[in-house]
């Protein structure tokens, strides 16, 4: 194909059409008429020899070819934007920018206080707006309405940029007078206790939990299920901070990310134990839109978050080493 004969504006049309999945909305976004956008879609179909968007009961749905094209087209346009955009460094000290970050309750507790402290030092007039996973969608990230998403992700759109901040293992948090501490902390004694379930990852509004649906209960219960075992859950919560408070009840155990347990290391009412069985670790990641990849403000924010995460990792290491060691899965380390 002779590229000189291709109207490259059609790539802009395709990029917006695949984001909006609606001809009228795409036309409004670009400030053109609906017939002009429909004509653009017809030309795109001719160009690629594929319908690209097909009307279904759920609206306009992208074809497999369109899904393959989306990250490629986004990358092309992002590079063009970078080439023509005037490079202006981010003036952190004078900026009044608002950064919107989605963070899980766990990430918000373990990372965001230190991020805010650094922002206050380097950019005192910048505002940080921290949202929950229930507040946003992948579309908000993709379209740049959200600067950053920090969470553990099962799946993430191929077009997103991402960076692993740290690998996380699990710990058991319980009251220092919990009756099970009178005997060795084994899998059997763990299962004899009552437990706090805590989890809220991903995007969108959460729903109620079915205690019998092990496959949807998450890491801890899936790990037990693989051994044919099951724990007794007395409380379900979506907030790690609440789980840590509830763990102060004399007979409950909260099994949660070890950095969350680390926040309670100086609490005399709580004891931290290594789980007496293997729970696969997970990665805390930050993800952002390709639209923001070359933005100098955003590059400053990414650098700051990465540096803070490295500081947290270094400070956490002496406490966290026990949870990462091979012996940890047998519960041989149990001191605070």
XYZ file of C-alpha atoms in Angstrom:
336
model
C 0.000 0.000 0.000
C 1.230 3.489 -0.893
C 1.072 5.364 2.431
C 0.962 8.700 0.584
C -2.517 7.765 -0.625
C -3.820 7.153 2.911
C -5.580 9.992 4.722
C -3.856 9.819 8.114
C -6.725 11.784 9.657
C -8.615 8.510 9.444
C -6.374 7.170 12.224
C -7.617 9.970 14.480
C -11.182 8.979 13.602
C -10.439 5.324 14.347
C -8.785 6.119 17.670
C -11.812 8.061 18.897
C -14.344 5.590 17.463
C -12.714 2.687 19.277
C -12.713 4.620 22.552
C -16.276 5.890 22.319
C -17.845 2.892 20.483
C -20.469 5.361 19.276
C -20.474 7.353 16.012
C -22.373 10.339 17.434
C -20.175 10.630 20.531
C -17.038 10.282 18.413
C -18.257 13.040 16.090
C -18.972 15.332 19.049
C -15.526 14.605 20.484
C -13.849 15.689 17.241
C -16.228 18.589 16.580
C -17.504 17.210 13.278
C -20.967 16.195 12.088
C -22.368 12.720 12.548
C -22.598 12.126 8.757
C -18.932 13.104 8.400
C -17.974 10.576 11.071
C -20.143 7.900 9.439
C -18.365 8.589 6.167
C -15.031 8.311 7.949
C -16.044 4.922 9.386
C -17.031 3.728 5.897
C -13.607 4.763 4.544
C -11.864 3.033 7.438
C -13.763 -0.162 6.693
C -12.650 0.043 3.075
C -9.056 0.772 4.119
C -8.743 -2.177 6.496
C -11.154 -4.548 4.766
C -12.954 -5.125 8.045
C -16.223 -3.805 9.613
C -14.209 -2.639 12.701
C -17.374 -1.815 14.690
C -20.447 -4.054 14.620
C -23.836 -3.252 16.138
C -24.839 -5.766 18.839
C -27.362 -5.880 21.683
C -24.756 -4.098 23.836
C -24.152 -1.331 21.297
C -21.251 -0.983 18.890
C -18.692 -3.754 19.508
C -15.130 -3.771 18.172
C -14.123 -6.654 15.918
C -11.011 -8.717 16.608
C -9.152 -6.731 13.918
C -10.198 -3.455 15.545
C -8.955 -4.652 18.938
C -5.603 -5.499 17.354
C -5.416 -2.070 15.725
C -6.353 -0.021 18.799
C -2.998 -0.098 20.657
C -1.092 0.283 17.387
C -3.086 3.334 16.310
C -2.876 4.831 19.809
C 0.890 4.374 19.774
C 1.239 6.017 16.331
C -0.821 9.028 17.372
C 1.008 9.270 20.691
C 4.341 9.428 18.862
C 3.006 12.110 16.517
C 1.730 14.115 19.497
C 5.151 13.822 21.106
C 6.862 14.979 17.916
C 4.765 18.126 17.471
C 4.206 19.006 21.129
C 6.375 21.778 22.510
C 8.617 20.439 25.248
C 8.064 22.435 28.416
C 9.519 21.059 31.668
C 7.183 20.675 34.621
C 7.674 23.555 37.067
C 6.802 21.571 40.182
C 7.263 24.349 42.735
C 4.877 26.736 40.952
C 2.377 24.267 39.505
C -1.253 24.291 40.649
C -2.084 21.095 38.816
C -4.568 18.525 40.158
C -3.364 14.919 39.919
C -6.118 12.302 40.094
C -4.971 8.893 41.279
C -7.050 5.772 41.823
C -5.591 3.706 44.654
C -6.901 0.651 46.437
C -7.370 0.987 50.186
C -4.192 -1.057 50.666
C -2.115 1.122 48.314
C -3.633 4.272 49.778
C -2.519 3.199 53.281
C 0.953 1.915 52.427
C 2.055 4.321 49.704
C -0.003 7.495 49.415
C 0.938 9.200 52.733
C 4.586 9.177 51.655
C 3.680 10.262 48.120
C 1.746 13.207 49.541
C 4.664 14.143 51.780
C 7.020 14.254 48.785
C 4.514 16.229 46.725
C 4.172 18.776 49.543
C 7.956 19.145 49.592
C 8.505 19.470 45.854
C 5.202 20.920 44.614
C 3.414 22.662 47.512
C 0.582 24.047 45.345
C -0.278 20.754 43.628
C -3.524 19.060 44.675
C -3.854 15.292 44.994
C -7.295 13.748 44.366
C -7.304 10.099 45.488
C -10.201 7.991 44.188
C -11.303 4.440 45.009
C -11.601 1.589 42.478
C -15.396 1.999 42.657
C -15.113 5.603 41.437
C -13.500 4.914 38.076
C -13.308 2.616 35.069
C -10.610 1.538 32.629
C -12.141 4.013 30.176
C -11.356 6.885 32.571
C -7.707 5.812 32.577
C -7.591 5.231 28.830
C -8.968 8.689 28.040
C -6.613 10.417 30.466
C -9.351 11.591 32.846
C -7.442 9.733 35.551
C -3.706 10.305 35.829
C -2.817 7.019 37.467
C -4.313 3.760 38.732
C -2.418 1.977 41.520
C -3.669 -1.481 42.348
C -3.294 -5.184 41.768
C -4.761 -5.953 38.335
C -5.949 -9.313 37.020
C -6.222 -7.900 33.508
C -5.267 -4.576 32.027
C -5.836 -3.143 28.533
C -2.943 -3.805 26.193
C -2.594 -0.122 25.318
C -1.875 0.928 28.939
C 1.596 1.650 30.205
C 2.402 0.007 33.524
C 5.134 -0.290 36.134
C 5.446 -2.780 38.991
C 6.048 -0.936 42.254
C 6.674 -3.986 44.442
C 5.884 -7.678 44.932
C 3.688 -8.358 47.937
C 3.409 -11.387 50.214
C 0.878 -12.093 52.956
C 0.851 -11.903 56.762
C -1.565 -12.824 59.538
C -2.561 -10.114 61.983
C -4.268 -10.925 65.297
C -4.787 -9.742 68.843
C -1.873 -10.483 71.160
C -4.332 -12.300 73.479
C -5.915 -14.439 70.764
C -6.429 -17.936 72.264
C -4.735 -19.676 69.323
C -1.413 -18.113 70.374
C -1.321 -20.556 73.313
C -0.246 -23.286 70.879
C 1.968 -23.501 67.756
C 0.577 -21.527 64.825
C -0.115 -24.311 62.325
C -2.583 -24.755 59.497
C -4.915 -26.625 61.850
C -4.904 -23.881 64.486
C -5.332 -21.273 61.725
C -8.454 -23.071 60.500
C -9.832 -23.428 64.020
C -9.948 -19.629 64.345
C -12.497 -17.136 62.988
C -11.379 -14.896 60.160
C -11.770 -11.456 58.589
C -12.054 -11.469 54.786
C -10.778 -8.335 53.096
C -10.386 -7.580 49.417
C -11.327 -4.924 46.860
C -9.388 -4.811 43.661
C -10.093 -3.918 40.081
C -12.532 -1.281 38.875
C -16.221 -0.615 39.257
C -18.831 -0.949 41.946
C -18.471 -4.039 44.124
C -21.204 -6.526 44.938
C -22.018 -8.761 47.886
C -19.915 -11.830 48.618
C -21.080 -15.433 48.560
C -19.060 -17.227 51.297
C -19.475 -20.538 49.436
C -17.971 -19.248 46.187
C -14.295 -19.940 46.910
C -13.207 -19.001 43.383
C -14.386 -15.442 43.947
C -13.115 -15.019 47.491
C -9.578 -14.266 46.398
C -5.995 -15.243 47.065
C -6.223 -16.684 50.576
C -9.289 -18.848 50.062
C -8.141 -20.037 46.642
C -4.859 -21.169 48.234
C -6.750 -23.068 50.928
C -9.125 -24.503 48.324
C -6.202 -26.018 46.409
C -5.418 -27.984 49.579
C -9.052 -28.987 50.033
C -9.351 -26.780 53.130
C -11.641 -23.910 54.061
C -11.590 -21.236 56.753
C -14.456 -19.865 58.831
C -15.089 -16.245 57.805
C -16.963 -14.168 60.363
C -16.587 -10.704 58.828
C -16.393 -9.465 55.234
C -14.947 -6.000 54.583
C -13.545 -4.130 51.581
C -11.202 -1.959 53.628
C -7.789 -3.027 54.887
C -7.783 -0.326 57.554
C -11.054 -1.707 58.925
C -9.664 -5.252 58.809
C -6.680 -4.153 60.898
C -8.976 -2.544 63.464
C -11.179 -5.626 63.590
C -8.124 -7.812 64.132
C -7.881 -6.283 67.588
C -10.942 -8.347 68.493
C -9.607 -11.175 70.657
C -10.561 -14.136 68.430
C -10.249 -12.934 64.820
C -7.419 -13.241 62.276
C -6.872 -10.887 59.341
C -4.756 -12.381 56.547
C -3.640 -9.426 54.479
C -0.687 -7.977 52.514
C 2.437 -7.877 54.651
C 3.029 -4.146 54.099
C -0.427 -3.481 55.554
C 0.505 -5.573 58.598
C 3.785 -3.630 58.779
C 1.803 -0.472 59.499
C 0.766 -2.100 62.798
C 4.253 -3.258 63.810
C 4.352 -0.889 66.796
C 0.818 -1.662 68.003
C 1.230 -3.573 71.302
C -2.240 -5.085 70.945
C -1.435 -6.898 67.701
C 0.857 -9.734 66.677
C 2.039 -10.484 63.144
C 2.519 -14.103 62.051
C 3.701 -15.787 58.884
C 0.800 -17.713 57.287
C 1.166 -21.472 57.919
C 0.509 -22.252 54.236
C 1.626 -20.883 50.875
C -0.300 -17.930 49.425
C 1.009 -16.785 46.021
C 2.342 -13.210 46.053
C 0.925 -10.457 43.869
C 2.334 -7.319 42.268
C 1.260 -3.776 43.077
C 1.325 -1.856 39.805
C 0.689 1.621 38.565
C -0.956 2.009 35.154
C -1.595 5.028 32.969
C -2.918 6.062 29.586
C -0.661 6.250 26.524
C -2.119 9.745 26.112
C -0.069 10.818 29.148
C 3.128 8.892 28.464
C 5.071 11.917 27.148
C 3.436 14.583 29.312
C 6.131 16.289 31.430
C 3.780 16.737 34.428
C 2.960 13.057 34.355
C 6.587 12.026 33.938
C 7.390 13.982 37.119
C 4.561 12.210 38.996
C 5.661 8.770 37.805
C 9.245 9.404 38.841
C 8.125 10.585 42.273
C 5.871 7.560 42.878
C 8.586 5.119 41.772
C 11.132 6.758 44.082
C 8.706 6.672 47.022
C 7.887 2.995 46.356
C 11.609 2.204 46.385
C 11.950 4.003 49.729
C 9.039 2.018 51.181
C 10.555 -1.221 49.873
C 13.935 -0.473 51.442
C 12.451 0.434 54.820
C 10.088 -2.551 54.767
C 12.766 -5.112 53.825
C 13.966 -6.075 57.359
C 10.370 -6.687 58.481
C 9.223 -8.318 55.259
C 12.073 -10.775 54.645
C 10.429 -13.482 56.746
C 7.357 -13.563 54.480
C 9.442 -14.050 51.325
C 11.711 -16.852 52.557
C 11.020 -20.481 51.595
C 10.582 -21.367 55.275
C 7.822 -18.780 55.552
C 5.254 -21.046 53.921
C 5.611 -23.479 56.825
C 5.035 -20.776 59.423
C 8.492 -21.142 61.038
C 8.869 -17.374 61.599
C 6.315 -15.788 63.873
C 7.855 -12.901 65.771
C 6.561 -9.329 65.416
